[in-house]
PDB file of C-alpha atoms in Angstrom:
ATOM      1  CA  MET A 290      15.533  13.740 -20.974  1.00 94.00           C
ATOM      2  CA  LYS A 291      17.209  11.536 -23.545  1.00 97.00           C
ATOM      3  CA  VAL A 292      16.356   7.829 -23.661  1.00 98.00           C
ATOM      4  CA  VAL A 293      18.172   5.423 -25.953  1.00 98.00           C
ATOM      5  CA  LEU A 294      15.871   2.628 -27.112  1.00 98.00           C
ATOM      6  CA  LEU A 295      17.496  -0.675 -28.116  1.00 98.00           C
ATOM      7  CA  PRO A 296      14.706  -2.803 -29.646  1.00 97.00           C
ATOM      8  CA  GLY A 297      16.737  -6.015 -29.902  1.00 92.00           C
ATOM      9  CA  ASP A 298      15.407  -9.163 -31.551  1.00 96.00           C
ATOM     10  CA  GLY A 299      12.205 -11.184 -31.902  1.00 96.00           C
ATOM     11  CA  ILE A 300       9.444  -9.863 -29.685  1.00 97.00           C
ATOM     12  CA  GLY A 301      11.957  -7.376 -28.281  1.00 96.00           C
ATOM     13  CA  ALA A 302      11.266  -5.126 -31.252  1.00 96.00           C
ATOM     14  CA  GLU A 303       7.493  -5.536 -30.824  1.00 97.00           C
ATOM     15  CA  VAL A 304       7.339  -4.689 -27.113  1.00 97.00           C
ATOM     16  CA  SER A 305       9.864  -1.862 -27.591  1.00 98.00           C
ATOM     17  CA  ALA A 306       7.491  -0.254 -30.068  1.00 97.00           C
ATOM     18  CA  VAL A 307       4.722  -0.505 -27.466  1.00 98.00           C
ATOM     19  CA  ALA A 308       6.914   1.135 -24.821  1.00 98.00           C
ATOM     20  CA  ALA A 309       7.810   3.974 -27.186  1.00 98.00           C
ATOM     21  CA  HIS A 310       4.120   4.540 -27.980  1.00 97.00           C
ATOM     22  CA  VAL A 311       3.106   4.594 -24.318  1.00 98.00           C
ATOM     23  CA  LEU A 312       6.006   6.809 -23.194  1.00 98.00           C
ATOM     24  CA  ARG A 313       5.092   9.396 -25.819  1.00 96.00           C
ATOM     25  CA  GLU A 314       1.619   9.589 -24.242  1.00 95.00           C
ATOM     26  CA  LEU A 315       3.022  10.715 -20.903  1.00 97.00           C
ATOM     27  CA  PRO A 316       3.294  14.443 -20.103  1.00 95.00           C
ATOM     28  CA  LEU A 317       7.092  14.382 -20.096  1.00 96.00           C
ATOM     29  CA  GLN A 318       9.828  15.948 -22.189  1.00 94.00           C
ATOM     30  CA  LEU A 319      11.347  12.704 -23.461  1.00 96.00           C
ATOM     31  CA  GLU A 320      13.584  12.314 -26.485  1.00 97.00           C
ATOM     32  CA  LEU A 321      13.582   8.691 -27.714  1.00 97.00           C
ATOM     33  CA  GLU A 322      16.521   7.713 -29.892  1.00 97.00           C
ATOM     34  CA  GLU A 323      16.626   4.211 -31.420  1.00 97.00           C
ATOM     35  CA  HIS A 324      19.864   2.319 -32.108  1.00 98.00           C
ATOM     36  CA  LEU A 325      20.938  -1.095 -33.393  1.00 97.00           C
ATOM     37  CA  PHE A 326      21.685  -3.759 -30.815  1.00 97.00           C
ATOM     38  CA  GLY A 327      21.897  -7.539 -30.460  1.00 96.00           C
ATOM     39  CA  GLY A 328      21.208  -9.870 -33.357  1.00 96.00           C
ATOM     40  CA  ALA A 329      19.870  -7.068 -35.538  1.00 94.00           C
ATOM     41  CA  ALA A 330      23.194  -5.257 -35.116  1.00 96.00           C
ATOM     42  CA  ILE A 331      25.177  -8.419 -35.902  1.00 97.00           C
ATOM     43  CA  ARG A 332      23.239  -8.844 -39.140  1.00 94.00           C
ATOM     44  CA  GLU A 333      23.957  -5.265 -40.195  1.00 95.00           C
ATOM     45  CA  THR A 334      27.409  -4.568 -38.748  1.00 96.00           C
ATOM     46  CA  GLY A 335      28.827  -7.837 -37.416  1.00 96.00           C
ATOM     47  CA  ASP A 336      28.916  -6.374 -33.886  1.00 97.00           C
ATOM     48  CA  PRO A 337      26.112  -6.802 -31.297  1.00 97.00           C
ATOM     49  CA  LEU A 338      27.147  -3.492 -29.677  1.00 98.00           C
ATOM     50  CA  PRO A 339      28.351  -1.149 -32.446  1.00 98.00           C
ATOM     51  CA  PRO A 340      30.497   1.819 -31.367  1.00 98.00           C
ATOM     52  CA  GLU A 341      27.753   4.266 -32.359  1.00 98.00           C
ATOM     53  CA  THR A 342      25.282   2.478 -30.102  1.00 98.00           C
ATOM     54  CA  LEU A 343      27.665   2.425 -27.151  1.00 98.00           C
ATOM     55  CA  ALA A 344      28.435   6.137 -27.570  1.00 98.00           C
ATOM     56  CA  ALA A 345      24.723   6.972 -27.655  1.00 98.00           C
ATOM     57  CA  CYS A 346      24.114   4.927 -24.514  1.00 98.00           C
ATOM     58  CA  ARG A 347      26.914   6.700 -22.664  1.00 97.00           C
ATOM     59  CA  ALA A 348      25.396  10.079 -23.566  1.00 97.00           C
ATOM     60  CA  ALA A 349      21.838   9.153 -22.580  1.00 97.00           C
ATOM     61  CA  ASP A 350      19.933   9.656 -19.349  1.00 97.00           C
ATOM     62  CA  ALA A 351      18.626   6.088 -19.550  1.00 98.00           C
ATOM     63  CA  VAL A 352      18.748   3.018 -21.787  1.00 98.00           C
ATOM     64  CA  LEU A 353      15.538   1.074 -22.442  1.00 98.00           C
ATOM     65  CA  MET A 354      16.200  -2.306 -24.005  1.00 97.00           C
ATOM     66  CA  GLY A 355      14.176  -5.080 -25.592  1.00 95.00           C
ATOM     67  CA  ALA A 356      15.167  -8.745 -25.476  1.00 94.00           C
ATOM     68  CA  VAL A 357      18.029 -10.064 -27.602  1.00 95.00           C
ATOM     69  CA  GLY A 358      18.713 -13.475 -29.131  1.00 94.00           C
ATOM     70  CA  LEU A 359      18.286 -15.240 -32.468  1.00 93.00           C
ATOM     71  CA  PRO A 360      18.205 -19.039 -32.903  1.00 92.00           C
ATOM     72  CA  GLU A 361      20.539 -18.940 -35.900  1.00 91.00           C
ATOM     73  CA  LEU A 362      23.182 -17.222 -33.769  1.00 92.00           C
ATOM     74  CA  ASP A 363      22.974 -19.516 -30.732  1.00 87.00           C
ATOM     75  CA  ARG A 364      26.206 -21.318 -31.659  1.00 87.00           C
ATOM     76  CA  ALA A 365      27.951 -18.452 -33.408  1.00 91.00           C
ATOM     77  CA  ASP A 366      31.264 -17.052 -32.187  1.00 90.00           C
ATOM     78  CA  VAL A 367      29.618 -13.630 -31.854  1.00 93.00           C
ATOM     79  CA  ARG A 368      26.189 -13.789 -30.233  1.00 94.00           C
ATOM     80  CA  PRO A 369      23.612 -11.110 -29.366  1.00 94.00           C
ATOM     81  CA  GLU A 370      24.066 -11.772 -25.654  1.00 92.00           C
ATOM     82  CA  HIS A 371      27.721 -10.704 -25.907  1.00 93.00           C
ATOM     83  CA  GLY A 372      26.521  -7.172 -26.582  1.00 95.00           C
ATOM     84  CA  LEU A 373      24.388  -7.212 -23.439  1.00 94.00           C
ATOM     85  CA  ILE A 374      27.255  -8.405 -21.237  1.00 92.00           C
ATOM     86  CA  ARG A 375      29.571  -5.773 -22.726  1.00 95.00           C
ATOM     87  CA  LEU A 376      27.064  -2.944 -22.314  1.00 96.00           C
ATOM     88  CA  ARG A 377      26.527  -3.783 -18.643  1.00 94.00           C
ATOM     89  CA  ARG A 378      30.269  -3.728 -18.060  1.00 93.00           C
ATOM     90  CA  GLU A 379      30.867  -0.541 -20.072  1.00 96.00           C
ATOM     91  CA  LEU A 380      28.179   1.356 -18.143  1.00 97.00           C
ATOM     92  CA  ASP A 381      29.163  -0.359 -14.853  1.00 95.00           C
ATOM     93  CA  VAL A 382      25.546  -1.010 -13.924  1.00 97.00           C
ATOM     94  CA  TYR A 383      26.451  -3.220 -10.994  1.00 98.00           C
ATOM     95  CA  ALA A 384      23.043  -3.298  -9.239  1.00 98.00           C
ATOM     96  CA  ASN A 385      20.271  -5.253 -10.949  1.00 97.00           C
ATOM     97  CA  LEU A 386      16.835  -4.765  -9.382  1.00 97.00           C
ATOM     98  CA  ARG A 387      14.155  -7.330 -10.165  1.00 96.00           C
ATOM     99  CA  PRO A 388      10.861  -6.851  -8.323  1.00 95.00           C
ATOM    100  CA  ALA A 389       8.325  -9.645  -7.989  1.00 95.00           C
ATOM    101  CA  ARG A 390       4.816  -8.822  -6.811  1.00 91.00           C
ATOM    102  CA  ALA A 391       1.624 -10.828  -6.430  1.00 91.00           C
ATOM    103  CA  ASP A 392      -1.033 -11.370  -3.760  1.00 90.00           C
ATOM    104  CA  GLY A 393       0.856 -11.664  -0.486  1.00 93.00           C
ATOM    105  CA  VAL A 394       4.271 -11.333  -2.179  1.00 96.00           C
ATOM    106  CA  ASP A 395       6.337  -8.163  -2.577  1.00 96.00           C
ATOM    107  CA  LEU A 396      10.034  -8.922  -2.879  1.00 97.00           C
ATOM    108  CA  LEU A 397      12.993  -7.392  -4.648  1.00 97.00           C
ATOM    109  CA  VAL A 398      16.042  -9.261  -5.891  1.00 98.00           C
ATOM    110  CA  VAL A 399      19.144  -7.046  -5.714  1.00 98.00           C
ATOM    111  CA  ARG A 400      21.667  -8.850  -7.905  1.00 98.00           C
ATOM    112  CA  GLU A 401      25.327  -7.970  -8.450  1.00 98.00           C
ATOM    113  CA  LEU A 402      25.566  -7.676 -12.226  1.00 96.00           C
ATOM    114  CA  VAL A 403      29.119  -7.057 -13.437  1.00 95.00           C
ATOM    115  CA  GLY A 404      31.202  -9.624 -11.558  1.00 96.00           C
ATOM    116  CA  GLY A 405      31.287 -13.296 -10.733  1.00 97.00           C
ATOM    117  CA  LEU A 406      31.043 -16.280 -13.027  1.00 96.00           C
ATOM    118  CA  TYR A 407      29.863 -14.383 -16.104  1.00 92.00           C
ATOM    119  CA  TYR A 408      32.937 -12.131 -16.105  1.00 92.00           C
ATOM    120  CA  GLY A 409      35.662 -14.448 -14.777  1.00 94.00           C
ATOM    121  CA  GLN A 410      38.421 -16.223 -16.670  1.00 96.00           C
ATOM    122  CA  ARG A 411      37.232 -19.020 -18.959  1.00 95.00           C
ATOM    123  CA  GLY A 412      38.789 -21.360 -21.434  1.00 96.00           C
ATOM    124  CA  THR A 413      39.541 -24.902 -22.616  1.00 97.00           C
ATOM    125  CA  ARG A 414      42.601 -26.938 -21.620  1.00 98.00           C
ATOM    126  CA  PRO A 415      44.452 -29.296 -24.005  1.00 98.00           C
ATOM    127  CA  ASP A 416      42.745 -32.329 -22.446  1.00 98.00           C
ATOM    128  CA  GLY A 417      39.309 -30.910 -23.299  1.00 98.00           C
ATOM    129  CA  THR A 418      38.485 -29.623 -19.819  1.00 98.00           C
ATOM    130  CA  VAL A 419      36.397 -26.456 -19.992  1.00 98.00           C
ATOM    131  CA  PHE A 420      36.412 -23.958 -17.120  1.00 98.00           C
ATOM    132  CA  ASP A 421      34.585 -20.804 -16.027  1.00 97.00           C
ATOM    133  CA  THR A 422      35.885 -18.922 -13.000  1.00 97.00           C
ATOM    134  CA  MET A 423      33.871 -17.099 -10.362  1.00 97.00           C
ATOM    135  CA  GLU A 424      35.798 -14.083  -9.074  1.00 96.00           C
ATOM    136  CA  TYR A 425      34.806 -11.258  -6.725  1.00 98.00           C
ATOM    137  CA  ARG A 426      36.705  -8.448  -5.055  1.00 98.00           C
ATOM    138  CA  PRO A 427      35.592  -7.280  -1.586  1.00 98.00           C
ATOM    139  CA  ASP A 428      34.832  -3.782  -2.912  1.00 98.00           C
ATOM    140  CA  GLN A 429      32.436  -5.245  -5.513  1.00 98.00           C
ATOM    141  CA  VAL A 430      30.556  -7.047  -2.750  1.00 98.00           C
ATOM    142  CA  GLU A 431      30.510  -3.998  -0.492  1.00 98.00           C
ATOM    143  CA  ARG A 432      28.957  -1.654  -3.040  1.00 98.00           C
ATOM    144  CA  ILE A 433      26.119  -4.043  -3.970  1.00 98.00           C
ATOM    145  CA  ALA A 434      25.503  -4.877  -0.312  1.00 98.00           C
ATOM    146  CA  ARG A 435      25.251  -1.184   0.588  1.00 98.00           C
ATOM    147  CA  ARG A 436      22.798  -0.667  -2.276  1.00 97.00           C
ATOM    148  CA  GLY A 437      20.708  -3.558  -0.958  1.00 98.00           C
ATOM    149  CA  PHE A 438      20.651  -2.202   2.599  1.00 98.00           C
ATOM    150  CA  GLU A 439      19.789   1.300   1.414  1.00 97.00           C
ATOM    151  CA  ILE A 440      16.902   0.012  -0.713  1.00 96.00           C
ATOM    152  CA  ALA A 441      15.621  -2.114   2.174  1.00 98.00           C
ATOM    153  CA  ARG A 442      15.355   1.014   4.320  1.00 97.00           C
ATOM    154  CA  GLY A 443      12.633   2.243   1.959  1.00 94.00           C
ATOM    155  CA  ARG A 444      10.791  -1.082   2.058  1.00 97.00           C
ATOM    156  CA  ARG A 445      10.269  -3.426   5.040  1.00 98.00           C
ATOM    157  CA  ALA A 446      13.877  -3.184   6.289  1.00 98.00           C
ATOM    158  CA  GLN A 447      14.743  -6.857   5.818  1.00 98.00           C
ATOM    159  CA  VAL A 448      17.726  -8.169   3.828  1.00 98.00           C
ATOM    160  CA  THR A 449      18.324 -11.837   3.096  1.00 98.00           C
ATOM    161  CA  SER A 450      21.865 -12.314   1.797  1.00 98.00           C
ATOM    162  CA  VAL A 451      22.104 -15.396  -0.406  1.00 98.00           C
ATOM    163  CA  ASP A 452      25.304 -17.402  -0.804  1.00 98.00           C
ATOM    164  CA  LYS A 453      26.838 -20.881  -0.786  1.00 98.00           C
ATOM    165  CA  ALA A 454      29.214 -20.227   2.098  1.00 98.00           C
ATOM    166  CA  ASN A 455      29.326 -23.888   3.119  1.00 98.00           C
ATOM    167  CA  ILE A 456      31.181 -24.687  -0.138  1.00 97.00           C
ATOM    168  CA  LEU A 457      32.515 -21.635  -2.013  1.00 98.00           C
ATOM    169  CA  ASP A 458      35.354 -19.320  -0.977  1.00 98.00           C
ATOM    170  CA  THR A 459      33.731 -16.473  -2.903  1.00 98.00           C
ATOM    171  CA  SER A 460      30.576 -16.966  -0.844  1.00 98.00           C
ATOM    172  CA  ARG A 461      32.493 -17.009   2.420  1.00 98.00           C
ATOM    173  CA  MET A 462      34.075 -13.684   1.501  1.00 98.00           C
ATOM    174  CA  TRP A 463      30.639 -12.399   0.404  1.00 98.00           C
ATOM    175  CA  ARG A 464      29.169 -13.251   3.800  1.00 98.00           C
ATOM    176  CA  GLU A 465      32.101 -11.706   5.677  1.00 98.00           C
ATOM    177  CA  VAL A 466      31.761  -8.403   3.791  1.00 98.00           C
ATOM    178  CA  VAL A 467      27.990  -8.257   4.295  1.00 98.00           C
ATOM    179  CA  GLU A 468      28.436  -8.961   8.015  1.00 98.00           C
ATOM    180  CA  ARG A 469      31.098  -6.253   8.264  1.00 98.00           C
ATOM    181  CA  ILE A 470      28.939  -3.461   6.816  1.00 98.00           C
ATOM    182  CA  ALA A 471      25.636  -4.532   8.404  1.00 98.00           C
ATOM    183  CA  PRO A 472      26.268  -2.492  11.606  1.00 98.00           C
ATOM    184  CA  ASP A 473      26.170   0.640   9.423  1.00 98.00           C
ATOM    185  CA  TYR A 474      22.451  -0.118   8.914  1.00 98.00           C
ATOM    186  CA  PRO A 475      21.162  -0.914  12.422  1.00 98.00           C
ATOM    187  CA  ASP A 476      17.578  -0.301  11.327  1.00 98.00           C
ATOM    188  CA  VAL A 477      17.726  -3.149   8.777  1.00 98.00           C
ATOM    189  CA  GLU A 478      17.355  -6.794   9.793  1.00 98.00           C
ATOM    190  CA  LEU A 479      19.869  -9.157   8.138  1.00 98.00           C
ATOM    191  CA  ASP A 480      19.814 -12.893   7.731  1.00 98.00           C
ATOM    192  CA  HIS A 481      21.832 -15.286   5.557  1.00 98.00           C
ATOM    193  CA  MET A 482      20.472 -18.157   3.477  1.00 98.00           C
ATOM    194  CA  LEU A 483      22.152 -20.790   1.329  1.00 98.00           C
ATOM    195  CA  VAL A 484      21.111 -20.505  -2.302  1.00 98.00           C
ATOM    196  CA  ASP A 485      19.568 -23.991  -2.563  1.00 98.00           C
ATOM    197  CA  ASN A 486      17.394 -23.375   0.494  1.00 98.00           C
ATOM    198  CA  CYS A 487      16.472 -19.957  -0.880  1.00 98.00           C
ATOM    199  CA  GLY A 488      15.236 -21.529  -4.103  1.00 98.00           C
ATOM    200  CA  MET A 489      12.984 -23.855  -2.109  1.00 98.00           C
ATOM    201  CA  GLN A 490      11.719 -21.064   0.152  1.00 98.00           C
ATOM    202  CA  LEU A 491      10.881 -18.893  -2.873  1.00 98.00           C
ATOM    203  CA  VAL A 492       8.564 -21.633  -4.097  1.00 97.00           C
ATOM    204  CA  GLN A 493       7.084 -22.584  -0.722  1.00 97.00           C
ATOM    205  CA  ALA A 494       6.910 -19.254   1.121  1.00 97.00           C
ATOM    206  CA  PRO A 495       7.816 -16.292  -1.129  1.00 97.00           C
ATOM    207  CA  GLY A 496       5.940 -13.873   1.124  1.00 97.00           C
ATOM    208  CA  ARG A 497       8.650 -14.183   3.780  1.00 97.00           C
ATOM    209  CA  PHE A 498      11.165 -12.202   1.694  1.00 98.00           C
ATOM    210  CA  ASP A 499      11.700  -8.449   1.343  1.00 98.00           C
ATOM    211  CA  VAL A 500      15.133  -7.814  -0.263  1.00 98.00           C
ATOM    212  CA  LEU A 501      17.187 -10.726  -1.588  1.00 98.00           C
ATOM    213  CA  LEU A 502      20.859  -9.756  -1.939  1.00 98.00           C
ATOM    214  CA  THR A 503      22.744 -12.044  -4.335  1.00 98.00           C
ATOM    215  CA  GLU A 504      25.792 -12.429  -6.528  1.00 98.00           C
ATOM    216  CA  ASN A 505      25.406 -12.558 -10.303  1.00 97.00           C
ATOM    217  CA  THR A 506      24.660 -16.204 -11.148  1.00 97.00           C
ATOM    218  CA  PHE A 507      22.517 -16.930  -8.103  1.00 98.00           C
ATOM    219  CA  GLY A 508      20.539 -13.752  -8.729  1.00 97.00           C
ATOM    220  CA  ASP A 509      19.993 -14.634 -12.370  1.00 95.00           C
ATOM    221  CA  ILE A 510      18.413 -17.951 -11.382  1.00 97.00           C
ATOM    222  CA  LEU A 511      16.519 -16.891  -8.269  1.00 97.00           C
ATOM    223  CA  SER A 512      14.956 -13.848  -9.920  1.00 95.00           C
ATOM    224  CA  ASP A 513      13.476 -16.115 -12.593  1.00 94.00           C
ATOM    225  CA  VAL A 514      12.102 -18.374  -9.851  1.00 96.00           C
ATOM    226  CA  ALA A 515      10.597 -15.315  -8.164  1.00 96.00           C
ATOM    227  CA  ALA A 516       9.052 -14.245 -11.476  1.00 93.00           C
ATOM    228  CA  GLY A 517       7.636 -17.738 -11.941  1.00 92.00           C
ATOM    229  CA  VAL A 518       5.826 -17.752  -8.604  1.00 94.00           C
ATOM    230  CA  THR A 519       4.366 -14.272  -9.199  1.00 91.00           C
ATOM    231  CA  GLY A 520       2.937 -14.686 -12.696  1.00 87.00           C
ATOM    232  CA  GLY A 521       5.726 -15.529 -15.126  1.00 84.00           C
ATOM    233  CA  LEU A 522       8.511 -13.857 -17.085  1.00 79.00           C
ATOM    234  CA  GLY A 523       6.037 -11.974 -19.266  1.00 80.00           C
ATOM    235  CA  LEU A 524       5.297  -9.702 -16.304  1.00 91.00           C
ATOM    236  CA  ALA A 525       8.805  -9.131 -14.955  1.00 91.00           C
ATOM    237  CA  GLY A 526      10.796  -5.969 -15.575  1.00 95.00           C
ATOM    238  CA  SER A 527      14.229  -5.012 -14.326  1.00 96.00           C
ATOM    239  CA  ALA A 528      16.476  -2.032 -13.622  1.00 97.00           C
ATOM    240  CA  SER A 529      20.270  -2.142 -13.766  1.00 97.00           C
ATOM    241  CA  LEU A 530      21.864   0.803 -11.978  1.00 97.00           C
ATOM    242  CA  GLY A 531      25.363   2.145 -11.491  1.00 96.00           C
ATOM    243  CA  THR A 532      26.667   4.980  -9.369  1.00 93.00           C
ATOM    244  CA  ASP A 533      25.478   7.561 -11.914  1.00 88.00           C
ATOM    245  CA  ARG A 534      23.247   7.632 -14.993  1.00 84.00           C
ATOM    246  CA  PRO A 535      22.561   6.018 -17.345  1.00 96.00           C
ATOM    247  CA  GLY A 536      20.896   2.863 -16.066  1.00 97.00           C
ATOM    248  CA  ILE A 537      19.689  -0.007 -18.258  1.00 98.00           C
ATOM    249  CA  PHE A 538      16.031  -1.029 -18.059  1.00 98.00           C
ATOM    250  CA  GLU A 539      14.811  -4.235 -19.697  1.00 97.00           C
ATOM    251  CA  PRO A 540      12.271  -7.049 -19.455  1.00 95.00           C
ATOM    252  CA  VAL A 541      13.701 -10.309 -18.183  1.00 90.00           C
ATOM    253  CA  HIS A 542      12.056 -12.527 -20.792  1.00 92.00           C
ATOM    254  CA  GLY A 543      13.812 -13.669 -23.954  1.00 92.00           C
ATOM    255  CA  SER A 544      13.238 -12.790 -27.586  1.00 96.00           C
ATOM    256  CA  ALA A 545      10.652 -15.619 -27.951  1.00 94.00           C
ATOM    257  CA  PRO A 546      11.206 -16.329 -31.667  1.00 94.00           C
ATOM    258  CA  ASP A 547       8.374 -18.877 -31.596  1.00 94.00           C
ATOM    259  CA  ILE A 548       5.767 -16.120 -31.201  1.00 95.00           C
ATOM    260  CA  ALA A 549       7.582 -13.225 -32.873  1.00 95.00           C
ATOM    261  CA  GLY A 550       5.478 -11.567 -35.542  1.00 95.00           C
ATOM    262  CA  LYS A 551       2.208 -13.109 -34.353  1.00 97.00           C
ATOM    263  CA  GLY A 552       1.017 -10.044 -32.466  1.00 97.00           C
ATOM    264  CA  ILE A 553       0.447 -11.892 -29.188  1.00 96.00           C
ATOM    265  CA  ALA A 554       3.541 -10.912 -27.174  1.00 96.00           C
ATOM    266  CA  ASN A 555       2.805  -9.587 -23.709  1.00 96.00           C
ATOM    267  CA  PRO A 556       4.338  -6.082 -23.417  1.00 97.00           C
ATOM    268  CA  ALA A 557       3.738  -5.842 -19.650  1.00 96.00           C
ATOM    269  CA  ALA A 558       7.336  -6.641 -18.666  1.00 96.00           C
ATOM    270  CA  MET A 559       8.638  -3.996 -21.057  1.00 97.00           C
ATOM    271  CA  LEU A 560       6.169  -1.429 -19.754  1.00 98.00           C
ATOM    272  CA  ARG A 561       7.066  -2.262 -16.171  1.00 97.00           C
ATOM    273  CA  SER A 562      10.717  -1.799 -17.128  1.00 98.00           C
ATOM    274  CA  ALA A 563       9.784   1.604 -18.533  1.00 98.00           C
ATOM    275  CA  ALA A 564       8.120   2.411 -15.201  1.00 98.00           C
ATOM    276  CA  LEU A 565      11.301   1.379 -13.383  1.00 97.00           C
ATOM    277  CA  MET A 566      13.183   3.704 -15.732  1.00 98.00           C
ATOM    278  CA  LEU A 567      10.876   6.578 -14.825  1.00 98.00           C
ATOM    279  CA  ARG A 568      11.263   5.843 -11.115  1.00 95.00           C
ATOM    280  CA  HIS A 569      14.965   5.003 -10.797  1.00 94.00           C
ATOM    281  CA  GLY A 570      16.511   6.489 -13.918  1.00 95.00           C
ATOM    282  CA  LEU A 571      14.639   9.728 -14.635  1.00 97.00           C
ATOM    283  CA  ASP A 572      13.354  10.782 -11.192  1.00 95.00           C
ATOM    284  CA  GLU A 573       9.697  10.709 -12.238  1.00 97.00           C
ATOM    285  CA  PRO A 574       8.069   8.602  -9.487  1.00 96.00           C
ATOM    286  CA  ALA A 575       4.564   9.978 -10.040  1.00 97.00           C
ATOM    287  CA  GLU A 576       4.518   9.013 -13.717  1.00 98.00           C
ATOM    288  CA  ALA A 577       6.066   5.660 -12.821  1.00 97.00           C
ATOM    289  CA  GLU A 578       3.195   5.024 -10.415  1.00 97.00           C
ATOM    290  CA  ARG A 579       0.614   6.017 -13.040  1.00 97.00           C
ATOM    291  CA  LEU A 580       2.135   3.641 -15.572  1.00 98.00           C
ATOM    292  CA  GLU A 581       2.395   0.752 -13.110  1.00 96.00           C
ATOM    293  CA  GLN A 582      -1.248   1.150 -12.112  1.00 97.00           C
ATOM    294  CA  ALA A 583      -2.331   1.372 -15.754  1.00 98.00           C
ATOM    295  CA  VAL A 584      -0.480  -1.842 -16.612  1.00 97.00           C
ATOM    296  CA  ASP A 585      -1.980  -3.688 -13.627  1.00 95.00           C
ATOM    297  CA  ALA A 586      -5.495  -2.595 -14.571  1.00 97.00           C
ATOM    298  CA  ALA A 587      -4.989  -3.425 -18.252  1.00 97.00           C
ATOM    299  CA  LEU A 588      -3.720  -6.923 -17.466  1.00 96.00           C
ATOM    300  CA  ALA A 589      -6.863  -7.585 -15.473  1.00 95.00           C
ATOM    301  CA  ALA A 590      -9.079  -6.287 -18.280  1.00 96.00           C
ATOM    302  CA  ALA A 591      -7.235  -7.706 -21.303  1.00 95.00           C
ATOM    303  CA  PRO A 592      -4.913 -10.618 -20.407  1.00 95.00           C
ATOM    304  CA  THR A 593      -2.697 -11.979 -23.174  1.00 95.00           C
ATOM    305  CA  PRO A 594      -2.451 -15.706 -24.082  1.00 94.00           C
ATOM    306  CA  ASP A 595       0.468 -16.356 -21.697  1.00 91.00           C
ATOM    307  CA  LEU A 596      -1.878 -15.325 -18.863  1.00 92.00           C
ATOM    308  CA  GLY A 597      -4.764 -17.466 -20.053  1.00 93.00           C
ATOM    309  CA  GLY A 598      -6.525 -14.727 -21.999  1.00 96.00           C
ATOM    310  CA  GLY A 599      -6.936 -13.885 -25.648  1.00 96.00           C
ATOM    311  CA  ALA A 600      -5.841 -10.262 -25.941  1.00 97.00           C
ATOM    312  CA  THR A 601      -3.359  -9.332 -28.633  1.00 97.00           C
ATOM    313  CA  THR A 602      -0.357  -7.096 -28.076  1.00 97.00           C
ATOM    314  CA  SER A 603      -2.280  -4.259 -29.666  1.00 97.00           C
ATOM    315  CA  GLU A 604      -5.365  -4.818 -27.487  1.00 98.00           C
ATOM    316  CA  LEU A 605      -3.369  -4.830 -24.259  1.00 97.00           C
ATOM    317  CA  THR A 606      -1.544  -1.699 -25.398  1.00 98.00           C
ATOM    318  CA  GLY A 607      -4.881  -0.036 -26.057  1.00 97.00           C
ATOM    319  CA  ALA A 608      -6.081  -1.002 -22.597  1.00 97.00           C
ATOM    320  CA  VAL A 609      -2.976   0.559 -21.022  1.00 98.00           C
ATOM    321  CA  LEU A 610      -3.454   3.771 -22.990  1.00 98.00           C
ATOM    322  CA  SER A 611      -7.124   3.913 -21.998  1.00 97.00           C
ATOM    323  CA  GLU A 612      -6.207   3.587 -18.335  1.00 97.00           C
ATOM    324  CA  LEU A 613      -3.573   6.334 -18.631  1.00 96.00           C
ATOM    325  CA  ARG A 614      -6.077   8.657 -20.304  1.00 94.00           C
ATOM    326  CA  ARG A 615      -8.691   7.868 -17.701  1.00 88.00           C
TER     327      ARG A 615
END
């Protein structure tokens, strides 16, 4: 199985190295191939997603990615994040899965990833007005909704569809499409919730949720809220899936330039992303389970500074490897 590794920037490169080390310890036939991406690629080629990198990703079974972003490029015309948006679109990974687990909480955000506000028309008018347009086609909504219902069948069979149907036409269409296909899944319970109420409920009663089905922007925000109430971004991985391989698997945290190079980055989110890759991208659920359990045990034994402990990146990595060997 061929995995393309895109280390990215800042701590992305550090936690990517940890993931590569741990994956090589598993009893799997994995070929890891590293390519330039993000700010590192801009520095070397001027393009955050060079053609060689895109071609390698297309040919892979899965793409494992570190965080991207460099402070000196925040206001540049070409930014590292542009490469991420392009790669998602090129691979058509429309379903972003972001699990959030803690005591009494086990929810999954299923976020539409290649439509909506981030991909709509944008520009500046002569009078200085700036606009970004949210656009969705019914078929885009249907395919992500079906993915959400299908995933819910393997969980607790509850879908909460999140929208702003009291204000937005896109949300009214979203709700209509979800309602139309819901009878195809009679074993799954469906309810609708406005996004502002959902944000409050995630903070006050996150245990009530099973699958949260959202459009792109709402899902981006709500999944970070869900991560915050279950331990923080340093623990949160994600899977972005299309109809076929390859999927993209990445931690949801940023490149954290303030701690880059200090050896204290928490690699748990990257390792959990690698576990999601094993489960959803490479059909290796048993090894995914082993890795997830090893990460959970290691975090308890050797928490990093973001979790109130003092373990270094290397020490937490060692704890994960010890658990796997045990």
